[in-house]
Structure formats: C-alpha cells, structure tokens
JSON list of C-alpha atoms in Angstrom, two decimals:
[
{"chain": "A", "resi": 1173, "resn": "UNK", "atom": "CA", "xyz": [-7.20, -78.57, 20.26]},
{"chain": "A", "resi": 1174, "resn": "UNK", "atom": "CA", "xyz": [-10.43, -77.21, 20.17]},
{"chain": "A", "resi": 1175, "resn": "UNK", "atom": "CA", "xyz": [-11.41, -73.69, 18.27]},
{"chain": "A", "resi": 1176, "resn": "UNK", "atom": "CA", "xyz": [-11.08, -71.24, 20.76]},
{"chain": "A", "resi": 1177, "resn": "UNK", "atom": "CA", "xyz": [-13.94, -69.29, 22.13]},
{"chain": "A", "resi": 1178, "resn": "UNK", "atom": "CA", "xyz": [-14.26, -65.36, 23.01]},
{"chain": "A", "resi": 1179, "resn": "UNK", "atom": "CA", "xyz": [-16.66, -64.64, 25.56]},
{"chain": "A", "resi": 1180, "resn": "UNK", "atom": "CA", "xyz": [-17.14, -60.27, 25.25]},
{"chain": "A", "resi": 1181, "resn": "UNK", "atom": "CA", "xyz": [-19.43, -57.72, 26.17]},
{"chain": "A", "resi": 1182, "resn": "UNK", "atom": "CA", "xyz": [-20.74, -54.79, 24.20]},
{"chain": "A", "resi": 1183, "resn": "UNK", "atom": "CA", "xyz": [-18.88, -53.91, 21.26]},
{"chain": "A", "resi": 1184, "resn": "UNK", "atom": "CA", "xyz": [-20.10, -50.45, 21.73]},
{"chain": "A", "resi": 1185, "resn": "UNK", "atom": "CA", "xyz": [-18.88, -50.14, 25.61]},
{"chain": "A", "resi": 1186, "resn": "UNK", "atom": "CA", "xyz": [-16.07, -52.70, 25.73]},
{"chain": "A", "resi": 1187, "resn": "UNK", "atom": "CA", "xyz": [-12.61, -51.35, 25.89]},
{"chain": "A", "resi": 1188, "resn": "UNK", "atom": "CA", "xyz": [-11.34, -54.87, 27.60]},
{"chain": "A", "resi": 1189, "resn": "UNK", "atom": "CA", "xyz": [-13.31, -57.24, 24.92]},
{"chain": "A", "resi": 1190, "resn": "UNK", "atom": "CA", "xyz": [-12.21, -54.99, 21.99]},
{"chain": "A", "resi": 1191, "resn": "UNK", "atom": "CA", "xyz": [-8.72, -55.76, 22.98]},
{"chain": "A", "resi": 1192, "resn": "UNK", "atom": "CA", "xyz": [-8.28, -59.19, 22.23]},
{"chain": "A", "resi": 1193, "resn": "UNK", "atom": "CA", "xyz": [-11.27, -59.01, 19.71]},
{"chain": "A", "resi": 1194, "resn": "UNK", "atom": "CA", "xyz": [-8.89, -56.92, 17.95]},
{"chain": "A", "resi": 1195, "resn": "UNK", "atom": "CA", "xyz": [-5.64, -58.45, 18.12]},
{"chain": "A", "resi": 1196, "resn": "UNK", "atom": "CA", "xyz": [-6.82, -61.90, 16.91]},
{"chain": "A", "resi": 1197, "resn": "UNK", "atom": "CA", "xyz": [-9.42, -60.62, 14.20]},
{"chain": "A", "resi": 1198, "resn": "UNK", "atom": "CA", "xyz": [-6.40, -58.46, 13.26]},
{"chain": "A", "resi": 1199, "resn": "UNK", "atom": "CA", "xyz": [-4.08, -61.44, 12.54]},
{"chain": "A", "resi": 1200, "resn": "UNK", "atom": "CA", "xyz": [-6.70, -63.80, 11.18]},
{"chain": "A", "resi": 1201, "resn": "UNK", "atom": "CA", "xyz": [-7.18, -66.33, 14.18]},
{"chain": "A", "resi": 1202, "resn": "UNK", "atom": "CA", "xyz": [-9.98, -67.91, 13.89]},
{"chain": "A", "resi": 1203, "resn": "UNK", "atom": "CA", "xyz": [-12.35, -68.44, 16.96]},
{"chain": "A", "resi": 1204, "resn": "UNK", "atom": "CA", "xyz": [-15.95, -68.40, 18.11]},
{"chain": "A", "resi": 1205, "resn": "UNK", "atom": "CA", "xyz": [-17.46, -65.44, 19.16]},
{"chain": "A", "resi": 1206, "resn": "UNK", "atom": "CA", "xyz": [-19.81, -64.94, 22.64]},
{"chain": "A", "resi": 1207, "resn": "UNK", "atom": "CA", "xyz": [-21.46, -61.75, 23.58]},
{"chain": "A", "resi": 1208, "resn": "UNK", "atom": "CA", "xyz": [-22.79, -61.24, 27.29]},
{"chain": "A", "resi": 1209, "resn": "UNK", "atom": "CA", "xyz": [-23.96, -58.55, 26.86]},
{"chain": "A", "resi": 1210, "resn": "UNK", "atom": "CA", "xyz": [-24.06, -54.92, 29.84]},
{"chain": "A", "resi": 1211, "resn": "UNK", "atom": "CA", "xyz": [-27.89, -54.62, 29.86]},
{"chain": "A", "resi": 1212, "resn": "UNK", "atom": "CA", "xyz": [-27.85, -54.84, 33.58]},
{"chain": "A", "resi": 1213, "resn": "UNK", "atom": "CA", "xyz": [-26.82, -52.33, 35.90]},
{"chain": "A", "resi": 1214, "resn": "UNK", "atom": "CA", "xyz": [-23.49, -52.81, 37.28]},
{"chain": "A", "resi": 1215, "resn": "UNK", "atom": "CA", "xyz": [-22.95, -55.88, 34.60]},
{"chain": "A", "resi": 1216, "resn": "UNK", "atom": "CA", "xyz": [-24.37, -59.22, 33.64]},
{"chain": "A", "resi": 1217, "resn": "UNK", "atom": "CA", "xyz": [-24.55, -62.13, 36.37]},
{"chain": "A", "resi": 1218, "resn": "UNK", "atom": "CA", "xyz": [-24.33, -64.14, 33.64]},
{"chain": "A", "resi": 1219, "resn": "UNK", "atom": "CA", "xyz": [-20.70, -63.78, 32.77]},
{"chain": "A", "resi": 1220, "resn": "UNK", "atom": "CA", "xyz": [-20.07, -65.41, 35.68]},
{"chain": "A", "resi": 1221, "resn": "UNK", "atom": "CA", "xyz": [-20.94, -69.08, 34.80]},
{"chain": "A", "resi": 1222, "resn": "UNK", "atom": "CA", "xyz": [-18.30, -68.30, 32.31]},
{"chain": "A", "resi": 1223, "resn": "UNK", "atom": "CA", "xyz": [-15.47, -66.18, 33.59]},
{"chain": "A", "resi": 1224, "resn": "UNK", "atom": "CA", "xyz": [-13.69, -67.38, 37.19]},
{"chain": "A", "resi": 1225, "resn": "UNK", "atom": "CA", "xyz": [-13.29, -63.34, 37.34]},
{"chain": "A", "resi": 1226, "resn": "UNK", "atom": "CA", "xyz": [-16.80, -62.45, 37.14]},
{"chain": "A", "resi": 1227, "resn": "UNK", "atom": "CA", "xyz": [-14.97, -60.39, 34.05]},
{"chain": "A", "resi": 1228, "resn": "UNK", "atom": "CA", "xyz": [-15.14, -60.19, 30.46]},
{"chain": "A", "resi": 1229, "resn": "UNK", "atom": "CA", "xyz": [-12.66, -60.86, 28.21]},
{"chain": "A", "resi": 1230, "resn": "UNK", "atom": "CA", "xyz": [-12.14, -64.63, 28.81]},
{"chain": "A", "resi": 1231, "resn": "UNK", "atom": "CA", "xyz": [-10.73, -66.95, 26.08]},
{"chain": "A", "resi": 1232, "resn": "UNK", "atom": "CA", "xyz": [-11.65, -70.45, 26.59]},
{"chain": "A", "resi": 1233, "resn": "UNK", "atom": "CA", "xyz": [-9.40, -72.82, 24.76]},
{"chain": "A", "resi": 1234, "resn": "UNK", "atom": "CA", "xyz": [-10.46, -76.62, 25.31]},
{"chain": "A", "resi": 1235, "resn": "UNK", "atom": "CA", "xyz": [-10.56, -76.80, 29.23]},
{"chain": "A", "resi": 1236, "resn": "UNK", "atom": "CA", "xyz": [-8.05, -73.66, 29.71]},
{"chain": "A", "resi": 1237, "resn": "UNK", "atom": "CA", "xyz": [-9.85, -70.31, 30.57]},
{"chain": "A", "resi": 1238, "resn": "UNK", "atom": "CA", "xyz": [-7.69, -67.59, 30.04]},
{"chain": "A", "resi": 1239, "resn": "UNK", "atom": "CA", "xyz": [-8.86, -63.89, 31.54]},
{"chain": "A", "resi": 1240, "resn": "UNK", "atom": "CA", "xyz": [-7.44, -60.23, 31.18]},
{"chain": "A", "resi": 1241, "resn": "UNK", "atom": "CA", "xyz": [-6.69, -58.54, 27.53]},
{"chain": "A", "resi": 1242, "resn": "UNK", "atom": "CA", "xyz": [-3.36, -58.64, 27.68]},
{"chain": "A", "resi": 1243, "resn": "UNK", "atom": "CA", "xyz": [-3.11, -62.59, 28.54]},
{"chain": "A", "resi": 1244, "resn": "UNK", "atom": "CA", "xyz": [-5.28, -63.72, 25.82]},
{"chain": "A", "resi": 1245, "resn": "UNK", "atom": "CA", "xyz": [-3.32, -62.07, 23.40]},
{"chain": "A", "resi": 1246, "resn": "UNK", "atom": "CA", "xyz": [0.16, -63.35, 24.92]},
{"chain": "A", "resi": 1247, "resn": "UNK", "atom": "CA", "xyz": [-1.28, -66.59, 24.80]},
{"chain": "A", "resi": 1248, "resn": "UNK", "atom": "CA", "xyz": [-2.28, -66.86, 21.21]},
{"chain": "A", "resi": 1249, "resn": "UNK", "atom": "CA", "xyz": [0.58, -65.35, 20.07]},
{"chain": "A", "resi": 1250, "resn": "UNK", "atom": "CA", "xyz": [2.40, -68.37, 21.91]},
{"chain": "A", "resi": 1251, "resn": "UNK", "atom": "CA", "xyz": [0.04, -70.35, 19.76]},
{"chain": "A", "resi": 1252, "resn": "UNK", "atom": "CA", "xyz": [0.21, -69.12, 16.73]},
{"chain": "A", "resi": 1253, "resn": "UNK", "atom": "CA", "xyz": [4.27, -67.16, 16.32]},
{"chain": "A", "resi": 1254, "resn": "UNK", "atom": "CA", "xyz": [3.72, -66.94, 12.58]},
{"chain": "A", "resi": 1255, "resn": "UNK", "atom": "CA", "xyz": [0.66, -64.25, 13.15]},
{"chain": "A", "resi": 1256, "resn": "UNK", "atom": "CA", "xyz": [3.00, -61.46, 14.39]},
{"chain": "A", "resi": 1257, "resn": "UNK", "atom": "CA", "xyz": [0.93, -60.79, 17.56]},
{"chain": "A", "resi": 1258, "resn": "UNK", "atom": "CA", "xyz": [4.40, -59.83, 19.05]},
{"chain": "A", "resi": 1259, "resn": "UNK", "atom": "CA", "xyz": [7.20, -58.28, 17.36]},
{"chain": "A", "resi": 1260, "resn": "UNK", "atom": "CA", "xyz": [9.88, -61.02, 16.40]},
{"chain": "A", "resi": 1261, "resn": "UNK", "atom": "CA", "xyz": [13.01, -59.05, 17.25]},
{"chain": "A", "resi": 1262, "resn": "UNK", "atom": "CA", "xyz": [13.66, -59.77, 21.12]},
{"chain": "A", "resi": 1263, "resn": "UNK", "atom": "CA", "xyz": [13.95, -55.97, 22.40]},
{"chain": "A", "resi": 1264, "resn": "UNK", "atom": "CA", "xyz": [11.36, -54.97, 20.40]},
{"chain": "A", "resi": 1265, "resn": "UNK", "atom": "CA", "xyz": [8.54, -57.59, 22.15]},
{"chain": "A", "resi": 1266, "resn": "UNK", "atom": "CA", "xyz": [10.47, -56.36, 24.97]},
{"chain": "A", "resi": 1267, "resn": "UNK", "atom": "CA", "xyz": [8.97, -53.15, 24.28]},
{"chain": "A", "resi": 1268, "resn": "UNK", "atom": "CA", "xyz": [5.72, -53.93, 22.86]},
{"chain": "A", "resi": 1269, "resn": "UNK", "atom": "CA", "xyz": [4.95, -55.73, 26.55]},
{"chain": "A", "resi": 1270, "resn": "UNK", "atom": "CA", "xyz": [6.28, -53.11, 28.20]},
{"chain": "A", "resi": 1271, "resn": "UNK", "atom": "CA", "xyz": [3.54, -50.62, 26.51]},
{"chain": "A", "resi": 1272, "resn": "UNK", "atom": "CA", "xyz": [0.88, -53.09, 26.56]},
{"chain": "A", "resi": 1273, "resn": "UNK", "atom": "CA", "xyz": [1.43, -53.51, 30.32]},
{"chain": "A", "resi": 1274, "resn": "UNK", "atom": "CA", "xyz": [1.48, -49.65, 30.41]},
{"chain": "A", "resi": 1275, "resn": "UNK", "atom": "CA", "xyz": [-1.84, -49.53, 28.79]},
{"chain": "A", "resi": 1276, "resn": "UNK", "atom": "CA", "xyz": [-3.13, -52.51, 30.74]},
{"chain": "A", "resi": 1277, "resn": "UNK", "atom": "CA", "xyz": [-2.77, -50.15, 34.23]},
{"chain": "A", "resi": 1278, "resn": "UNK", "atom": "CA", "xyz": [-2.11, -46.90, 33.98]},
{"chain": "A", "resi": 1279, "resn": "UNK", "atom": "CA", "xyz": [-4.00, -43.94, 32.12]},
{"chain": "A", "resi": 1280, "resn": "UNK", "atom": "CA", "xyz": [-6.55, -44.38, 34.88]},
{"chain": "A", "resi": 1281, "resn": "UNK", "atom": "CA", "xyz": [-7.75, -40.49, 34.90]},
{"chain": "A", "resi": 1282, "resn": "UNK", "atom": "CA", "xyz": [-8.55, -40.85, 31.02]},
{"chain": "A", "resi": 1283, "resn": "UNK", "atom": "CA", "xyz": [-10.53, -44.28, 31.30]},
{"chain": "A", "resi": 1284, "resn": "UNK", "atom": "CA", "xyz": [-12.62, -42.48, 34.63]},
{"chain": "A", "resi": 1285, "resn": "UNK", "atom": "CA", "xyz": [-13.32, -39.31, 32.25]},
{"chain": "A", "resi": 1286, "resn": "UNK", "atom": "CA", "xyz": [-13.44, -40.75, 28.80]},
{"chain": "A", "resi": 1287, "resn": "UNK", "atom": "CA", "xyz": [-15.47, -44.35, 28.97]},
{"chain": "A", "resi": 1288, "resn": "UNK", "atom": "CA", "xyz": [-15.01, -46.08, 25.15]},
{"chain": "A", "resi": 1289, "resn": "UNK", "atom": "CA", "xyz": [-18.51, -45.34, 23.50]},
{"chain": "A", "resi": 1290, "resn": "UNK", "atom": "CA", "xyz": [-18.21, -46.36, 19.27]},
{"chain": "A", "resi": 1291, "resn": "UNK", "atom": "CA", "xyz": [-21.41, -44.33, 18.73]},
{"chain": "A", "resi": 1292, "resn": "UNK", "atom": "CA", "xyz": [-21.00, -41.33, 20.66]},
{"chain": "A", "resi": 1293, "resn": "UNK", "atom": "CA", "xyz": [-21.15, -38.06, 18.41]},
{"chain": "A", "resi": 1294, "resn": "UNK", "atom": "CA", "xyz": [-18.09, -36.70, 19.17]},
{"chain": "A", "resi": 1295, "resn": "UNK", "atom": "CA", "xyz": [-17.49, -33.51, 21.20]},
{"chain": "A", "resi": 1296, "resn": "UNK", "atom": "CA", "xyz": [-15.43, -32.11, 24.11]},
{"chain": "A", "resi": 1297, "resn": "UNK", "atom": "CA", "xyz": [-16.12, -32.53, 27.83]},
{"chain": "A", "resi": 1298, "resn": "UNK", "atom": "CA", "xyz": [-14.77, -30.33, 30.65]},
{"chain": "A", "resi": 1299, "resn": "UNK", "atom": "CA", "xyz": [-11.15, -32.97, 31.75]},
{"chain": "A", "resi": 1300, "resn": "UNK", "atom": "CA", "xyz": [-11.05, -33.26, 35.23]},
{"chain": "A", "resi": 1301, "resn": "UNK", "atom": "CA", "xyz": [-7.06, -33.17, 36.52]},
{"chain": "A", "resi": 1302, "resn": "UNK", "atom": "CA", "xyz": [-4.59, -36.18, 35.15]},
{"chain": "A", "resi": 1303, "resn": "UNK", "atom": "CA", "xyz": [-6.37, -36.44, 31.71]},
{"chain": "A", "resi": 1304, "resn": "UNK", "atom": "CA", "xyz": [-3.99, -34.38, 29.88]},
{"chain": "A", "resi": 1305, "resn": "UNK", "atom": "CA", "xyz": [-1.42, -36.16, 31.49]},
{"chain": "A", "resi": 1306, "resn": "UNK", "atom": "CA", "xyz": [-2.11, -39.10, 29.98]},
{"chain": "A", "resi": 1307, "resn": "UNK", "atom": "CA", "xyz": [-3.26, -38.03, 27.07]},
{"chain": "A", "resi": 1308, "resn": "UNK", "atom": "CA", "xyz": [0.70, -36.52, 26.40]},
{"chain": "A", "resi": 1309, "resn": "UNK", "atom": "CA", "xyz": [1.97, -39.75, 27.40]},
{"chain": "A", "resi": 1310, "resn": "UNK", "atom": "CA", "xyz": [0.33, -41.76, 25.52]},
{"chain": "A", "resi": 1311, "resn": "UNK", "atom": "CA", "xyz": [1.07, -39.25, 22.42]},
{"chain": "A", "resi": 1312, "resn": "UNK", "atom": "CA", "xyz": [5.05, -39.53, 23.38]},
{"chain": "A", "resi": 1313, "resn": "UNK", "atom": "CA", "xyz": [4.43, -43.39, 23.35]},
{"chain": "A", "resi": 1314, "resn": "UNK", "atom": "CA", "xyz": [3.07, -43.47, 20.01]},
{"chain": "A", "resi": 1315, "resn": "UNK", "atom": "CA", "xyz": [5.84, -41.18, 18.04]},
{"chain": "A", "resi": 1316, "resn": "UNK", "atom": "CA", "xyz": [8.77, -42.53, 19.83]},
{"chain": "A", "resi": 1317, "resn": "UNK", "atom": "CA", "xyz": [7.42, -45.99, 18.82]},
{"chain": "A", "resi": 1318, "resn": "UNK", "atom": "CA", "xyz": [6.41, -44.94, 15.38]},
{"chain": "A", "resi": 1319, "resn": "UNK", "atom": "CA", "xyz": [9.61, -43.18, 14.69]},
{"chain": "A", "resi": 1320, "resn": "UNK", "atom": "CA", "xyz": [11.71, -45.99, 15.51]},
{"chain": "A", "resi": 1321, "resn": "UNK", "atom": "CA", "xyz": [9.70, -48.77, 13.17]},
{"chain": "A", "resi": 1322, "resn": "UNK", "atom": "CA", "xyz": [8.96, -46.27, 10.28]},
{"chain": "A", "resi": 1323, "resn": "UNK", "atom": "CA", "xyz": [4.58, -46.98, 11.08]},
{"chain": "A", "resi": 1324, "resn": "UNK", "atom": "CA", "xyz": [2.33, -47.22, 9.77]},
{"chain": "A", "resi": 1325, "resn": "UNK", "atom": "CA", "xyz": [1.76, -49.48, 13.02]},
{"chain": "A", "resi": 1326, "resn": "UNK", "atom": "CA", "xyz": [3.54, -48.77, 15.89]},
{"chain": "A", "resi": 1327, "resn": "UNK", "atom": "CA", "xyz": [6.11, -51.92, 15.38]},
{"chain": "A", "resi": 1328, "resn": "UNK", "atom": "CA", "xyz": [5.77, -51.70, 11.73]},
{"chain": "A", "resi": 1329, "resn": "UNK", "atom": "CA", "xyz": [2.93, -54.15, 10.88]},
{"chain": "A", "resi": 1330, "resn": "UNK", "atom": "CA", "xyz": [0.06, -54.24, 13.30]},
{"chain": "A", "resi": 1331, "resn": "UNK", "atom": "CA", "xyz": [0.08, -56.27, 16.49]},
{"chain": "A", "resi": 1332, "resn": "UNK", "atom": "CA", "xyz": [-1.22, -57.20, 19.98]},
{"chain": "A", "resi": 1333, "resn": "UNK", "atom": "CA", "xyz": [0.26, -53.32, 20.67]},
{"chain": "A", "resi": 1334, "resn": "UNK", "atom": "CA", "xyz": [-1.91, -51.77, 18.42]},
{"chain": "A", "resi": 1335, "resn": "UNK", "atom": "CA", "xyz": [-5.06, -53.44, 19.75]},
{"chain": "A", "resi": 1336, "resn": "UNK", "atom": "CA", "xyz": [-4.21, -52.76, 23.48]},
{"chain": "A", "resi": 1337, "resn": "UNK", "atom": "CA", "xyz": [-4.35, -49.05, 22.47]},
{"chain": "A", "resi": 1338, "resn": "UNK", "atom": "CA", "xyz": [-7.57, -49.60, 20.38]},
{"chain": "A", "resi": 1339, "resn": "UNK", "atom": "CA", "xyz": [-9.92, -48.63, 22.61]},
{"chain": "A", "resi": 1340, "resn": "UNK", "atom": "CA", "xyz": [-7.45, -45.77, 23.29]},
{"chain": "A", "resi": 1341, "resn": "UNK", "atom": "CA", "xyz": [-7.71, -44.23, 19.65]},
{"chain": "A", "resi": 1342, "resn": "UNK", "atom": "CA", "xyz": [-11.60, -43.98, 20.36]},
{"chain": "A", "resi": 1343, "resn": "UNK", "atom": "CA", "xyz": [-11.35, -42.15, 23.11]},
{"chain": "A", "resi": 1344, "resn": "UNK", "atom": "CA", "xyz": [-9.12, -39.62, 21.54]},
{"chain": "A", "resi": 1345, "resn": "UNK", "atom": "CA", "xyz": [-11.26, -39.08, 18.40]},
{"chain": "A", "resi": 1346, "resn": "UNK", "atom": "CA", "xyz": [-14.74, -38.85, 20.33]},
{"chain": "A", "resi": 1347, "resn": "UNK", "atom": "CA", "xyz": [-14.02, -36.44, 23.48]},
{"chain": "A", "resi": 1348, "resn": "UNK", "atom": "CA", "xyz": [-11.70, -34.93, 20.86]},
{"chain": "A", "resi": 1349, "resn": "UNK", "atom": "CA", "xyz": [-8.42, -35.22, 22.61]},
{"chain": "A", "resi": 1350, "resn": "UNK", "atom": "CA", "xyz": [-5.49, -34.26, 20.17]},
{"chain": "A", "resi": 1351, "resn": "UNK", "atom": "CA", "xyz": [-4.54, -32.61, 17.11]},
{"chain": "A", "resi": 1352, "resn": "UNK", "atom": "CA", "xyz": [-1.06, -33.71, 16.36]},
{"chain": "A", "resi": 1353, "resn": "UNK", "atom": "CA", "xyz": [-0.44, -34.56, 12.75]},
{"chain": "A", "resi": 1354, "resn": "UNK", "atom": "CA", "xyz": [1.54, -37.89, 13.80]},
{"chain": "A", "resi": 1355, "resn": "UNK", "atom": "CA", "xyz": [-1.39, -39.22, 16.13]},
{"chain": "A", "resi": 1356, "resn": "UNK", "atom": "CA", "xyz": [-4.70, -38.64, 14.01]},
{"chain": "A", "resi": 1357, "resn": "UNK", "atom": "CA", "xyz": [-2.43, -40.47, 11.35]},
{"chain": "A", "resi": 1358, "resn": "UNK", "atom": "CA", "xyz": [-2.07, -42.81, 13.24]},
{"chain": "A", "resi": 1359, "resn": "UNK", "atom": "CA", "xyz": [-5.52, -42.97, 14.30]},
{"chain": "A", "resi": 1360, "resn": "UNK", "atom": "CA", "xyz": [-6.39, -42.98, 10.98]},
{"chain": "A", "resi": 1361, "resn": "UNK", "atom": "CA", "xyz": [-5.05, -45.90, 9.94]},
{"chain": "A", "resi": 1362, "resn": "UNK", "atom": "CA", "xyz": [-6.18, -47.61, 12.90]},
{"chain": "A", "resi": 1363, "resn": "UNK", "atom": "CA", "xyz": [-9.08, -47.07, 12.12]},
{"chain": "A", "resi": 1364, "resn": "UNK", "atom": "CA", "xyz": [-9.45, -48.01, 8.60]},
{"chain": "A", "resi": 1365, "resn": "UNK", "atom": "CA", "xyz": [-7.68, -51.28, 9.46]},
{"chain": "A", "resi": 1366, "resn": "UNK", "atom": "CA", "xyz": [-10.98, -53.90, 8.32]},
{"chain": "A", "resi": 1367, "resn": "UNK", "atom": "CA", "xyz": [-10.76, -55.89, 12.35]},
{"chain": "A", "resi": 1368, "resn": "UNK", "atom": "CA", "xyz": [-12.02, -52.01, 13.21]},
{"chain": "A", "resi": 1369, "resn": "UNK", "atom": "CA", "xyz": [-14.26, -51.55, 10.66]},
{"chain": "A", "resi": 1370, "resn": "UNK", "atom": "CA", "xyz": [-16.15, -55.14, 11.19]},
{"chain": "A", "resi": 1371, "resn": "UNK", "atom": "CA", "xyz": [-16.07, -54.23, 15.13]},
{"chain": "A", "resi": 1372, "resn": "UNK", "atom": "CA", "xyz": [-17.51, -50.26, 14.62]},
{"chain": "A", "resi": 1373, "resn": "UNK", "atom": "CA", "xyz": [-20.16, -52.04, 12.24]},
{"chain": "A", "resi": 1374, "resn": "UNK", "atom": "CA", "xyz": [-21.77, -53.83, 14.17]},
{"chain": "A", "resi": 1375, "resn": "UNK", "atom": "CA", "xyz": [-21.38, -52.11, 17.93]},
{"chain": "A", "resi": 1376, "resn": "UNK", "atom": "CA", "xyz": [-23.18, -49.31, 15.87]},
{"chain": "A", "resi": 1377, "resn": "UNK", "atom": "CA", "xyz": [-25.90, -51.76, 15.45]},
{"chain": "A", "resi": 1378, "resn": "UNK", "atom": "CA", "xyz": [-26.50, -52.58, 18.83]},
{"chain": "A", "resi": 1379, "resn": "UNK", "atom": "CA", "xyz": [-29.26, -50.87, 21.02]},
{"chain": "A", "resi": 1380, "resn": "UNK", "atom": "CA", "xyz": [-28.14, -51.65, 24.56]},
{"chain": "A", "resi": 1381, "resn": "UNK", "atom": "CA", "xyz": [-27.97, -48.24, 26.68]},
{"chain": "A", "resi": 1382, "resn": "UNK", "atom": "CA", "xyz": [-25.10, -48.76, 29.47]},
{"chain": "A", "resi": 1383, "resn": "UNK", "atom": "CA", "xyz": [-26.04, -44.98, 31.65]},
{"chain": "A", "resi": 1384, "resn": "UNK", "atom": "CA", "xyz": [-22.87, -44.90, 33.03]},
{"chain": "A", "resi": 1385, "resn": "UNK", "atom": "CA", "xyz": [-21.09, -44.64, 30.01]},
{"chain": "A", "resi": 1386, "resn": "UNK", "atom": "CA", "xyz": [-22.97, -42.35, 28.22]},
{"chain": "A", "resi": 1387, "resn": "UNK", "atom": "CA", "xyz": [-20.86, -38.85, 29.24]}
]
C-alpha cells in the first residue's frame, strides 16, 4: 500500500498533530508530511477538502482516512507491531490505552488555561480552578507508570503513550507547572528524544501568529 500521508497544522500550536507526528517519527515510520496551516481565524477551510472532520490530524493511507490522535497511532501500530507503538505485554497495552484515552478526554481545565505554544518564553499565569487538578493527576500517572517499567519512558522504551502526553510535557515546562524531581526527568528526556527536537526546530521557525493561543 501506498506511503502514508499526515495532514497537520502548526507545529508551534498543534497539540492534536504533534501527537501522531510524534509517535510515528518516534518509531521511524516513514510517511509524507502536509501542513494546513491556523493562519485563519477560527482555522483553515482548507482542511476540509482533506479531513471528513473538518479536523486535523488525519492520516490518509491509500483510500482509508483515518482522524483523531489516538486512532492514527492505533492504526499504525496495527501496521507496523515490530515498531513498539504499543507495549507488547497484554496488560500493559491495556494500560497504555487506558492513559492515552485518559489524555485523549480529560485534563480539559489545563488544555482551556494552558494552549501548547513551542515558542512561548516560559512563565506563570494566574490557574483558573481544575488546573491543579489535573496537573496532580497527570503527575500520579507518570510515576506510577514510570515506577512500574523502571523509565526512562513511561513503558520502558518510548511509545504511542509518550507522544499522547507530548504536548502535555510543553505545557508543564512553559506555564511552569511542576517541580517534582521524577516529572522534569521525565520531561527531560522527552524532550531530548530527536522526534522532539526535529518538531521544536522547525515550529520555532514558523511565523504564523494564532491570537488565541498566545496567553
């Protein structure tokens, strides 16, 4: 079949595109990159001659479109087993979906607050209620899990877990969220991982402004 194709937005905005972005460039899948880019307000019309959601990401795979972060990533680690994308012992992909679903809808008072921005100079803002909340949670998440596979990725090597939190581990180092000694290693190492350094390069090269997301 055909070389799949990533259709994303920003690099510097997109929490959903850096998902998937991440998981496959993680692993070494190859595929073809598209970016629509957020220069409009409230979007891009033109992601929708691509996307049956009107949404970025989409991976389109021969005729198949496949939408949402968390599907793309299932489905090429369907593809492609021998990546790792999910953990090969049975409870512990149990798990890592479990989390990744987690991640996929809750934590909604911490996305509202805390948009992803790769360039912003980090610095504290006033949290409105429910951010610490999930800021704990996620914290608890991240040392049960690292505790039980010994890290330095939360199931040992990295994975389509890791990536769902990405986006995640930006907003915790630029609003300046936490100080535990477990998570900023953690964050750390995500974020010397190369998939993070080629995606920081060049969303600190782009010059699209997206208001709304500038806090």
């Amino acid at each position: 079949m055909d070389r799949p194709t990533l259709y994303i937005a920003n690099k510097n905005y997109s929490s959903w595109s850096f998902r998937p972005w991440m998981a496959l460039t993680g692993v070494g899948i190859d595929f073809e990159e598209v970016l629509i880019p957020f220069d409009y307000p409230g979007g891009n019309p033109n992601i929708k001659a691509v996307s049956p959601s009107g949404n970025v990401p989409i991976l389109q795979h021969g005729a198949l479109k496949i939408w949402e972060s968390l599907a793309i990533i299932e489905y090429v680690a369907e593809l492609h087993p021998e990546a790792g994308l999910l953990p090969s012992d049975r409870a512990a992909r149990a798990i890592a979906r479990s989390v990744s679903m987690e991640m996929l809808s809750g934590f909604r008072a911490l996305r509202a607050a805390c948009p992803m921005n790769i360039r912003r100079p980090k610095a504290r803002i006033v949290l409105p209620d429910g951010v610490d909340a999930d800021v704990n949670r996620i914290e608890t998440v991240w040392r049960d899990l690292l505790q039980q596979s010994g890290g330095p990725f939360l199931f040992g090597a990295f994975s389509g877990a890791d990536a769902m939190f990405a986006p995640v581990v930006n907003r915790f180092d630029i609003y300046d969220l936490v100080n535990r000694d477990e998570t900023l290693t953690y964050m750390e190492t995500m974020k010397a991982h190369p998939a993070w350094r080629k995606w920081e390069e060049a969303a600190r090269a782009e010059r699209w402004i997206v208001a709304e997301d500038e806090v």
